[in-house]
Tab-separated table of C-alpha atoms in Angstrom:
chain	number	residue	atom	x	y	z
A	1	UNK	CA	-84.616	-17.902	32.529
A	2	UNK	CA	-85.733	-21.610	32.764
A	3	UNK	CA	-89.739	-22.369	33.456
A	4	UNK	CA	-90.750	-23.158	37.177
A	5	UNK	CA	-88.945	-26.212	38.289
A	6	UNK	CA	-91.296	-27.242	40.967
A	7	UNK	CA	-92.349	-30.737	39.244
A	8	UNK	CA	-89.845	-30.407	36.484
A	9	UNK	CA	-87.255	-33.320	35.827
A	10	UNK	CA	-84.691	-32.669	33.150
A	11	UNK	CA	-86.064	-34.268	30.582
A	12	UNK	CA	-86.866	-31.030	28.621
A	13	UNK	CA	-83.450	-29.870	30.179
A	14	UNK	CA	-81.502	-33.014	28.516
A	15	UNK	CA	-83.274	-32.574	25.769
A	16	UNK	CA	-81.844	-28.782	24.902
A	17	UNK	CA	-78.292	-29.744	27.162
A	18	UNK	CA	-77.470	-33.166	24.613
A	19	UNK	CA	-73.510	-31.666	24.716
A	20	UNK	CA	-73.406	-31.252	28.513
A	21	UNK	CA	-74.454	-34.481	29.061
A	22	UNK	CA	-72.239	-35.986	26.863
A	23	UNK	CA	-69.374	-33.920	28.147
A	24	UNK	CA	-67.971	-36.759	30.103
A	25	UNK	CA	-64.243	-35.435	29.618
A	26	UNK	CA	-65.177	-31.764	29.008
A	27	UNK	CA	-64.735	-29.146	26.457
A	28	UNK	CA	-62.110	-29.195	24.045
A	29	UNK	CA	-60.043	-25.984	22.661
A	30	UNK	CA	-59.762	-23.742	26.564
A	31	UNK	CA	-56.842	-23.326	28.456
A	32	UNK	CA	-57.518	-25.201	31.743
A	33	UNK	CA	-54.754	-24.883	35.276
A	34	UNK	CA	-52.439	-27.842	35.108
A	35	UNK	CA	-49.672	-26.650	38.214
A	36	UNK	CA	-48.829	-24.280	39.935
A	37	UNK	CA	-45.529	-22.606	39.187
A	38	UNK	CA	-44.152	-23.370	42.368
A	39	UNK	CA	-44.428	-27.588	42.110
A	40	UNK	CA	-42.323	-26.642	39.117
A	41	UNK	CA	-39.155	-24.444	40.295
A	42	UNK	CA	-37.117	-27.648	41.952
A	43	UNK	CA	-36.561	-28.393	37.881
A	44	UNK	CA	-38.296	-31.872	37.580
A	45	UNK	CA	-40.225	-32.778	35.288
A	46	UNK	CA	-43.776	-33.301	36.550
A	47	UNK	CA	-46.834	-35.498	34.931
A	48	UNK	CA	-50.905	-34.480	34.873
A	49	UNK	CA	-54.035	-36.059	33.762
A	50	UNK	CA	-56.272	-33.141	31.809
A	51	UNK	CA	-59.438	-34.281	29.867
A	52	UNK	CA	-58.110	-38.095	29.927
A	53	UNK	CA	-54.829	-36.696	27.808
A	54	UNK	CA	-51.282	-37.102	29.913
A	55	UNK	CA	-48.887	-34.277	29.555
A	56	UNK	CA	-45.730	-33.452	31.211
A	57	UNK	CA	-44.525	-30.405	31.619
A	58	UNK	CA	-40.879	-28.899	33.119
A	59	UNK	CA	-39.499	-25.561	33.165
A	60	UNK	CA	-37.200	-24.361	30.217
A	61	UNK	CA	-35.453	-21.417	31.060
A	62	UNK	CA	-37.630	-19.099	32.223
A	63	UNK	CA	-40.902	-20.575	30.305
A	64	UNK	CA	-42.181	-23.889	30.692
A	65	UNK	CA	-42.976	-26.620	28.202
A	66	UNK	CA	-46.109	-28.994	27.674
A	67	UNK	CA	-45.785	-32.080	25.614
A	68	UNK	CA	-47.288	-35.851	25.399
A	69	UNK	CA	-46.451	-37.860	28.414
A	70	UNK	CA	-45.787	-41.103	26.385
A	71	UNK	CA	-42.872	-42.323	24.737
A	72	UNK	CA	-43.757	-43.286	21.050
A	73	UNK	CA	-41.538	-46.476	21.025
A	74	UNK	CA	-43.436	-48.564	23.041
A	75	UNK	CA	-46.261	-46.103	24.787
A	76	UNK	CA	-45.060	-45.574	28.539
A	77	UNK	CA	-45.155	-42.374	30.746
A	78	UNK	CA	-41.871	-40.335	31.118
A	79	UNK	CA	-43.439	-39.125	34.105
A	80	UNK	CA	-43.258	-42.188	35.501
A	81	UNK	CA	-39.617	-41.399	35.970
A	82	UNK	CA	-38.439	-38.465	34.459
A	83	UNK	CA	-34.871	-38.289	32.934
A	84	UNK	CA	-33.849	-34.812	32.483
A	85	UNK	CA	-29.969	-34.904	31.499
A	86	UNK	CA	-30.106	-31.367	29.401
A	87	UNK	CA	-31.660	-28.641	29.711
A	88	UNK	CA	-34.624	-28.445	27.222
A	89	UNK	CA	-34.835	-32.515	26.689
A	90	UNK	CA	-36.680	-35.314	28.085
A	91	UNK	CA	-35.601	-39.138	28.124
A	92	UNK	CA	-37.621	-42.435	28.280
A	93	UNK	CA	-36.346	-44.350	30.965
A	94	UNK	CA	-37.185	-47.586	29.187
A	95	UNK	CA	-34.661	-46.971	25.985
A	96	UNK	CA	-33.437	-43.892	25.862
A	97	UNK	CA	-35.824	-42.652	23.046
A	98	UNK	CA	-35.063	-38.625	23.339
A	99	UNK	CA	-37.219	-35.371	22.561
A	100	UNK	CA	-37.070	-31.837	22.970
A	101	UNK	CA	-39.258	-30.102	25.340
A	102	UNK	CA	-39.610	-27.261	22.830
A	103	UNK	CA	-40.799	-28.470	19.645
A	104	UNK	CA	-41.530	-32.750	20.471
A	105	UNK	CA	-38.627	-34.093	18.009
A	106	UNK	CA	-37.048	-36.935	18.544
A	107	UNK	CA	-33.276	-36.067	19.099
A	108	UNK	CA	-31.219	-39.001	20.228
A	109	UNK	CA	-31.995	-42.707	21.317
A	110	UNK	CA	-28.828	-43.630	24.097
A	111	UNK	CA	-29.132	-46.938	23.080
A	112	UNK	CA	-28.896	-46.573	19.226
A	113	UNK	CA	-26.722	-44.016	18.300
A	114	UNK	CA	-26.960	-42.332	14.787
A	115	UNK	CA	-30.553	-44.086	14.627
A	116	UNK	CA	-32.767	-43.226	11.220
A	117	UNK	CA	-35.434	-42.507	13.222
A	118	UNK	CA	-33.690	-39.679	14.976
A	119	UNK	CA	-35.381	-36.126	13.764
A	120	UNK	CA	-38.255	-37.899	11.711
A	121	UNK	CA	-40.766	-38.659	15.110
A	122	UNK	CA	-42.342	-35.652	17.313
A	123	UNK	CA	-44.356	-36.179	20.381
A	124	UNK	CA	-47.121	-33.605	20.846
A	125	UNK	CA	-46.842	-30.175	22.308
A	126	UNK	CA	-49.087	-27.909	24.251
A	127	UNK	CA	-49.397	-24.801	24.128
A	128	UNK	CA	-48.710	-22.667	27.470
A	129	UNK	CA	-49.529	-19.658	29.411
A	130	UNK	CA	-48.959	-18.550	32.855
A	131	UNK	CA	-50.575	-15.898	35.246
A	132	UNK	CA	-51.021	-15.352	38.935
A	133	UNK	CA	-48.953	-18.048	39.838
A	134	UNK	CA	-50.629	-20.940	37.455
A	135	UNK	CA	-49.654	-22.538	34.689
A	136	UNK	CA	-52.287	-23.581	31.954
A	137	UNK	CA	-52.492	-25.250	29.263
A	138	UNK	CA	-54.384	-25.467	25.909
A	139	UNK	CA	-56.004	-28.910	25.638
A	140	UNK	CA	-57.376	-28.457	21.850
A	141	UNK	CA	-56.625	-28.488	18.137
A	142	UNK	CA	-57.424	-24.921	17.342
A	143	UNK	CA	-55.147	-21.713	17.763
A	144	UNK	CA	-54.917	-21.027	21.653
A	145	UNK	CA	-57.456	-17.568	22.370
A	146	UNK	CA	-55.964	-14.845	24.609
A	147	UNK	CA	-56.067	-16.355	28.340
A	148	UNK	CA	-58.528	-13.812	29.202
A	149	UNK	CA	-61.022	-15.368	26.882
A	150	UNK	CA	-61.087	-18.621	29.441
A	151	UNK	CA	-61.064	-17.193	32.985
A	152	UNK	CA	-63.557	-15.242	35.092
A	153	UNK	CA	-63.421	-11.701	34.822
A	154	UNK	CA	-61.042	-9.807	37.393
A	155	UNK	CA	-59.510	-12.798	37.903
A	156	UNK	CA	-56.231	-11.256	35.700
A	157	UNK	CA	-56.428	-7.862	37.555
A	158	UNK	CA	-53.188	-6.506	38.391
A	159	UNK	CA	-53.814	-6.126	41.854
A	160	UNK	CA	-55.093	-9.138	42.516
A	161	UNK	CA	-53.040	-10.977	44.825
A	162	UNK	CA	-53.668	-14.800	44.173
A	163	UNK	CA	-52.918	-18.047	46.847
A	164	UNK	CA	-54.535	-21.559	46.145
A	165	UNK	CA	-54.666	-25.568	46.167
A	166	UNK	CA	-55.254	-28.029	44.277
A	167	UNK	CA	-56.563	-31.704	45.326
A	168	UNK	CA	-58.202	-34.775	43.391
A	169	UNK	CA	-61.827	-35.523	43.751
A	170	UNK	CA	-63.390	-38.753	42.823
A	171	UNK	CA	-65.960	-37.368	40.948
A	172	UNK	CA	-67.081	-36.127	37.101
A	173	UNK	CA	-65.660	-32.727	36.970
A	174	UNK	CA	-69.989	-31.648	36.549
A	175	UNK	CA	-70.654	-32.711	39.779
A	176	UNK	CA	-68.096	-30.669	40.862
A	177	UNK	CA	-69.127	-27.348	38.672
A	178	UNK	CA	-72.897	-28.135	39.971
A	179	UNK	CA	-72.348	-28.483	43.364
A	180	UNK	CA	-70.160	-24.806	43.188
A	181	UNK	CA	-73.077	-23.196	41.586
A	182	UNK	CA	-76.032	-24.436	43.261
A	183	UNK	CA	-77.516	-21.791	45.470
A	184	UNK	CA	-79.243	-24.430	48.016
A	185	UNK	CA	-76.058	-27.024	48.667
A	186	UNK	CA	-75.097	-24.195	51.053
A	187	UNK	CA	-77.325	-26.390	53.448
A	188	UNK	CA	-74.136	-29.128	54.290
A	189	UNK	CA	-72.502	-26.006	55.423
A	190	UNK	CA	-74.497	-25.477	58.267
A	191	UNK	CA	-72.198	-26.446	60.991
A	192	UNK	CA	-68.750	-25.245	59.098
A	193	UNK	CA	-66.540	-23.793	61.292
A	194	UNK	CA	-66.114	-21.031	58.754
A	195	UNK	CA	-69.264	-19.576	60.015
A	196	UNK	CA	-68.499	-18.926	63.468
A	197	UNK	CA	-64.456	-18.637	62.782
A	198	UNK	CA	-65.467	-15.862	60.293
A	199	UNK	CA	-68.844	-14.545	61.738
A	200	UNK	CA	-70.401	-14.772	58.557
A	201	UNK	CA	-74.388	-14.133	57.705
A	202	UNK	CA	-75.373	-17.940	56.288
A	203	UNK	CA	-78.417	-18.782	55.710
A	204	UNK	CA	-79.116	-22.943	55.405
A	205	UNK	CA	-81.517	-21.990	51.962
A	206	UNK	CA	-81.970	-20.130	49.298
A	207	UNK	CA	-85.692	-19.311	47.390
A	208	UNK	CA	-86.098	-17.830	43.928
A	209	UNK	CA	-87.261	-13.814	44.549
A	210	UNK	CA	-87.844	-13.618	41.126
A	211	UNK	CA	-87.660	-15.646	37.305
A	212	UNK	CA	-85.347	-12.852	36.094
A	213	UNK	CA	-82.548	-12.411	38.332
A	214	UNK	CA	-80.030	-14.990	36.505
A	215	UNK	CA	-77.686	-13.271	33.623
A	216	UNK	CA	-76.594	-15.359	31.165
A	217	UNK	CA	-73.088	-13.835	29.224
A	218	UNK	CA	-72.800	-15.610	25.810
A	219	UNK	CA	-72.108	-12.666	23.417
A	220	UNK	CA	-68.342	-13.026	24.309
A	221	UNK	CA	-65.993	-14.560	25.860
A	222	UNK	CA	-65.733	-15.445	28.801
A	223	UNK	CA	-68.796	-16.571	28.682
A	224	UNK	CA	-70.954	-17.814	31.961
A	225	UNK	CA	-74.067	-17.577	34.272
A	226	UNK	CA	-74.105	-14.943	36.377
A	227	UNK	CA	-76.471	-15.182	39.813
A	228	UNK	CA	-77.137	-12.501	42.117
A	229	UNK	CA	-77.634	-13.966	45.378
A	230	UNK	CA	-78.076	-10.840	47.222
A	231	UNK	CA	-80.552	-9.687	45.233
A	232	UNK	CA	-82.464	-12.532	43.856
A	233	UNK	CA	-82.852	-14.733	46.861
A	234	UNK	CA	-84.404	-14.747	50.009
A	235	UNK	CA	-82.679	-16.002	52.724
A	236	UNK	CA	-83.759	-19.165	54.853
A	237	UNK	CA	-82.328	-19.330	58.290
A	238	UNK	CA	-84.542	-21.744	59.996
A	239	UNK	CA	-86.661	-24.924	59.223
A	240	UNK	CA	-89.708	-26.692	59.898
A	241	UNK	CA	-91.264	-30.389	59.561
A	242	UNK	CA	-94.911	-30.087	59.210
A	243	UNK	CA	-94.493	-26.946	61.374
A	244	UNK	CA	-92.472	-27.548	63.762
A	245	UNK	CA	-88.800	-26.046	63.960
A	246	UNK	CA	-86.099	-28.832	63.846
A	247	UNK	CA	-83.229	-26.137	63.119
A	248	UNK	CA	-81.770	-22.233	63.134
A	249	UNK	CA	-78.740	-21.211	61.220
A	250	UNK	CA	-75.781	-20.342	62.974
A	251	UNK	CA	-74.894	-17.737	60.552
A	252	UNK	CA	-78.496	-16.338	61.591
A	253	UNK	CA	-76.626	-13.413	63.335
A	254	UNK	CA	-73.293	-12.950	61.695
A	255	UNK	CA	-72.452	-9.817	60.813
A	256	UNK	CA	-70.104	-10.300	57.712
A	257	UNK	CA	-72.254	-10.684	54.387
A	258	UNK	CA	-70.789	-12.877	51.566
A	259	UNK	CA	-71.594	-14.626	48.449
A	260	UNK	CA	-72.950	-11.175	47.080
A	261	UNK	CA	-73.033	-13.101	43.415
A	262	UNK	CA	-72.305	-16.109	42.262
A	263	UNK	CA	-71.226	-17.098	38.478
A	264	UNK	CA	-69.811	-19.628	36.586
A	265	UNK	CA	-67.471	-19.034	33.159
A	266	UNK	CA	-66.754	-21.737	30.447
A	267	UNK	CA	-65.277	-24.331	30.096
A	268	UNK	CA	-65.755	-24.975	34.207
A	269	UNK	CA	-64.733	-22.296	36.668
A	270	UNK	CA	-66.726	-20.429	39.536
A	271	UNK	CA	-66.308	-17.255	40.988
A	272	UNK	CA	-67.944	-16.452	44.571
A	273	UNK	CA	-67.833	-12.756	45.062
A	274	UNK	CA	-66.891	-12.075	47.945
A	275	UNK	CA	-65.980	-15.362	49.805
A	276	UNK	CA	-65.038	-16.609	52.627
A	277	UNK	CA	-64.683	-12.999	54.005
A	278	UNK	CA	-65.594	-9.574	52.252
A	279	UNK	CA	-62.421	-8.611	51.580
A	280	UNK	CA	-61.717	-12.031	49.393
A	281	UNK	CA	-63.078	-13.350	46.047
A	282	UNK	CA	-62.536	-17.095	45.420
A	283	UNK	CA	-62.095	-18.861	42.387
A	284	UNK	CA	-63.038	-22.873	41.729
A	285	UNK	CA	-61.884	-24.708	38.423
A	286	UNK	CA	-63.263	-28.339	38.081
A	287	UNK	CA	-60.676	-30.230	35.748
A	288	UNK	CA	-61.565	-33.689	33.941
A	289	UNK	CA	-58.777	-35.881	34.732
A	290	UNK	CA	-60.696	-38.916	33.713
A	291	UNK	CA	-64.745	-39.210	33.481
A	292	UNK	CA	-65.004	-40.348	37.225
A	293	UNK	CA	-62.334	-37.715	38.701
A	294	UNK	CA	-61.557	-33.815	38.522
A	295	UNK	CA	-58.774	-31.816	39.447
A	296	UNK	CA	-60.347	-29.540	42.203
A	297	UNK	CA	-58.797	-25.726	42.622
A	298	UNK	CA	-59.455	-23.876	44.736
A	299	UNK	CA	-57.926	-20.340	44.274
A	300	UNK	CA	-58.325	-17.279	46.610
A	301	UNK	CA	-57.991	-13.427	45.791
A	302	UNK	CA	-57.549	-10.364	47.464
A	303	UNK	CA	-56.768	-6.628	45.579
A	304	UNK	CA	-53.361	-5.476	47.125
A	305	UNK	CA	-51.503	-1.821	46.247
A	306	UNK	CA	-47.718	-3.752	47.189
A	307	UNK	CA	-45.976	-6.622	47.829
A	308	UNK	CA	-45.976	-6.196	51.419
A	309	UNK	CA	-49.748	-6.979	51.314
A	310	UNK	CA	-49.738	-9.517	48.721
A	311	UNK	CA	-47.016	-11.040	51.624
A	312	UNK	CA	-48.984	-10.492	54.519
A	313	UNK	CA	-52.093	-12.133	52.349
A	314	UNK	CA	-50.171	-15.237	51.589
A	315	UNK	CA	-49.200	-15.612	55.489
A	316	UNK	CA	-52.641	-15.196	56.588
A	317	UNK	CA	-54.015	-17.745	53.377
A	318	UNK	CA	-52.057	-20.456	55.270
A	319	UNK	CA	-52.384	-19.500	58.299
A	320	UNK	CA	-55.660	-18.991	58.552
A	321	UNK	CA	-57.562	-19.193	55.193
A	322	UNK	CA	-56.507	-22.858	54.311
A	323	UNK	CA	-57.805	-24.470	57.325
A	324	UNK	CA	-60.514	-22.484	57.863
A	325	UNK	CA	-62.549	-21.791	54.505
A	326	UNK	CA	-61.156	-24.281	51.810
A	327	UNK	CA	-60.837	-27.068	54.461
A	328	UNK	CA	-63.260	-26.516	56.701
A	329	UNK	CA	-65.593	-25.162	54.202
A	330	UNK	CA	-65.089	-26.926	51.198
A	331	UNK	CA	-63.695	-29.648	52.099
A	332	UNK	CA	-68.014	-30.616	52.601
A	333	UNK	CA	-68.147	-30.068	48.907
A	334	UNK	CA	-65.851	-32.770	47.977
A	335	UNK	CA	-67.379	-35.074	50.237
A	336	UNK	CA	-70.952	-34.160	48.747
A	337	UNK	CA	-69.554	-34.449	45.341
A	338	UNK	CA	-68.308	-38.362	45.852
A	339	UNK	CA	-71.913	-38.736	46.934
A	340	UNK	CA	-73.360	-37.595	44.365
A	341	UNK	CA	-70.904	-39.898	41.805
A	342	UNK	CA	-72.662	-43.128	42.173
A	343	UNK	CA	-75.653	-41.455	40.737
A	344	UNK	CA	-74.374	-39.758	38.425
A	345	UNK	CA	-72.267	-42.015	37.222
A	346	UNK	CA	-74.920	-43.540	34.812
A	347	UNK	CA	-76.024	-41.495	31.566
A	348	UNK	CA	-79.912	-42.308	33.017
A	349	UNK	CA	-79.184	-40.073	35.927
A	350	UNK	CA	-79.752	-36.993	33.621
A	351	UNK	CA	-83.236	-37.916	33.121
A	352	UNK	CA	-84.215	-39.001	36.859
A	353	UNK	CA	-83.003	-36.109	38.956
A	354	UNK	CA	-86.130	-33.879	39.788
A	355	UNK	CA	-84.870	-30.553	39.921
A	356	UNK	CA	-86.684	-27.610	42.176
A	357	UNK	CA	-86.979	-24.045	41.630
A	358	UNK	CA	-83.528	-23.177	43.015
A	359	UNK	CA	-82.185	-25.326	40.879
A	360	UNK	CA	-83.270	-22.852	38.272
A	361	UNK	CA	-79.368	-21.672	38.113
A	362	UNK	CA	-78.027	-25.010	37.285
A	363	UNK	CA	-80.513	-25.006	34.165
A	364	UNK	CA	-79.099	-21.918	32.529
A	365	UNK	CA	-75.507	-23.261	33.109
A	366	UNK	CA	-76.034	-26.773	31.351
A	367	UNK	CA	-78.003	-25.068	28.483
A	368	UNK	CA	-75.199	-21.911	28.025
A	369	UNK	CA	-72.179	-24.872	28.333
A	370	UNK	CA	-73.863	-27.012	25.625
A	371	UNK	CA	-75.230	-24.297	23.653
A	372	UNK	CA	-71.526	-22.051	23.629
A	373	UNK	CA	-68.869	-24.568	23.899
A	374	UNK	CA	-65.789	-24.784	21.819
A	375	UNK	CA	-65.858	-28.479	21.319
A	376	UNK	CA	-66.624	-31.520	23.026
A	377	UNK	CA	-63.164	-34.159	24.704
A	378	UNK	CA	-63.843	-37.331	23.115
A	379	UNK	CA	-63.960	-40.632	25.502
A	380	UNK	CA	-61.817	-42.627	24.255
């Protein structure tokens, strides 16, 4: 557990988190969420950004392929139009340079037949694996680990019935983790219509019961910080200026309890147990697309016994879920994240936040990521 942060910056905190800090693009060697299946079934071939690297992946049969989005003639981005006249190939629309989706060879150029080069160049491949509807990728240069290895726990359960988006959000992918697992942010969700459209219990703060209460899991993988809100905090539902009450939360009388725990798994997902109603979990990755941008998901769950209910979830996720919780919820998060970029944005910042005792949570994530990483993405 870290020391009181009452007057505590992060120097001691940079100090022991070196890797974190310089974790601009992420960790290296986990299998982060590229797509969902479904922007994949129309056939085309579509591009992403992952820890600065461009990939492009398409469907091949009934697996899909991962390799480098860049032609090796002259550099430029299939993806940014994608030629697809067989099955398992991909063609550069500049020349006609020609590779398999499978293996990355080089297997015709339209505009030199019988070429010498044909069968002696490979783009890169990925490595893929798919589950609940996602398809992720291994950005690394070890052997991929089992899946399970790299997401939260019970997030692979069979009866876990899974709906999500995804969205861009101009800001380091740590901002984004931070802001997830930070027990006091839930103050710019004070007025969210989630509390009154759900009748949730939400308090505008959160103080420290006691130094022990946050578990960190590094003798395996996954490996995370895991925070027991409902039994390590105290709730704060109204506040004062030098005594005098300014505000009251209007989750003050809710009657549905959430946010039980809180953790956060390597190499940058959350899990809120249960959220935004007691009968869902919700699950957050934070992608590095470039060091001032991440690839937000946000991924719901609900335990099911057929398909009928995993139906009748998906109906009521965009019906009702989607606008409510991870729009009119989260959509506060993004918007505190881009504030947070311009300060952020400058190495210095890691040494001039002043951190308070709440903040105690965000401590034992930066020293478990730096500490139990896999290796650090290079900026290039």
């Amino acid at each position: 557990m870290a020391e009181d942060m009452d007057s505590a910056n992060t120097a001691g905190t940079r100090a022991s988190g070196a890797s974190y800090v310089e974790a601009k693009l992420g960790f290296r060697n986990y299998w982060y969420p590229a797509l969902f299946r479904h922007e994949l079934e129309s056939g085309e071939a579509k591009g992403v950004r992952l820890l600065g690297e461009n990939i492009l992946l398409r469907k091949v049969g009934d697996r899909v392929a991962a390799v480098q989005d860049r032609c090796l003639h002259r550099g430029v981005r299939f993806s940014r139009k994608p030629e697809c006249y067989t099955a398992d190939t991909i063609t550069c629309w500049y020349h006609g340079f020609t590779y398999s989706l499978l293996d990355g060879k080089l297997v015709d150029i339209l505009t030199e037949p019988g070429s010498k080069m044909i069968g002696k160049m490979s783009i890169r491949t990925y490595p893929v694996a798919e589950a609940k509807g996602i398809v992720f990728v291994w950005v690394g240069d070890r052997e991929p680990t089992r899946l399970e290895d790299d997401v939260p726990p019970g997030f692979l359960g069979e009866d876990l019935a899974v709906e999500g988006i995804r969205d861009e959000v101009k800001s380091n992918w740590r901002i984004g983790a931070e802001n997830g697992f930070d027990t006091t942010h839930i103050y710019i969700h004070r007025d969210s219509p989630l509390i009154g459209g759900n009748h949730l219990m939400l308090p505008i703060g959160l103080v420290p019961a006691t130094k022990q209460g946050i578990e960190t899991h590094a003798e395996r993988d996954p490996r995370g910080v895991f925070d027991s809100m409902a039994e390590n905090y105290i709730p704060v539902f109204e506040a004062s200026i030098r005594g005098e009450k300014v505000l009251e939360s209007r989750g003050a009388r809710g009657e549905k309890r959430v946010a039980a725990s809180v953790s956060i798994w390597m190499p940058g997902v959350l899990k809120v147990d249960p959220f935004p109603d007691p009968a869902l979990t919700q699950f957050e990755w934070y992608v590095p697309i470039d060091v001032d941008t991440h690839m937000y998901w946000r991924v719901l769950g609900k335990r099911v016994v057929s398909d009928l209910e995993a139906a009748i979830f998906r109906d009521e996720f965009h019906s009702l879920w989607k606008p409510l919780a991870l729009h009119g919820f989260n959509d506060l998060d993004v918007w505190a994240r881009e504030g947070m970029q311009e300060f952020y944005k400058d190495d210095e910042a890691w040494s001039q936040e002043h951190l308070n005792k709440p903040d105690a949570c965000i401590v034992e994530w930066r020293k478990l990521a730096s500490k139990h990483h896999r290796g650090l993405q290079p900026v290039k």
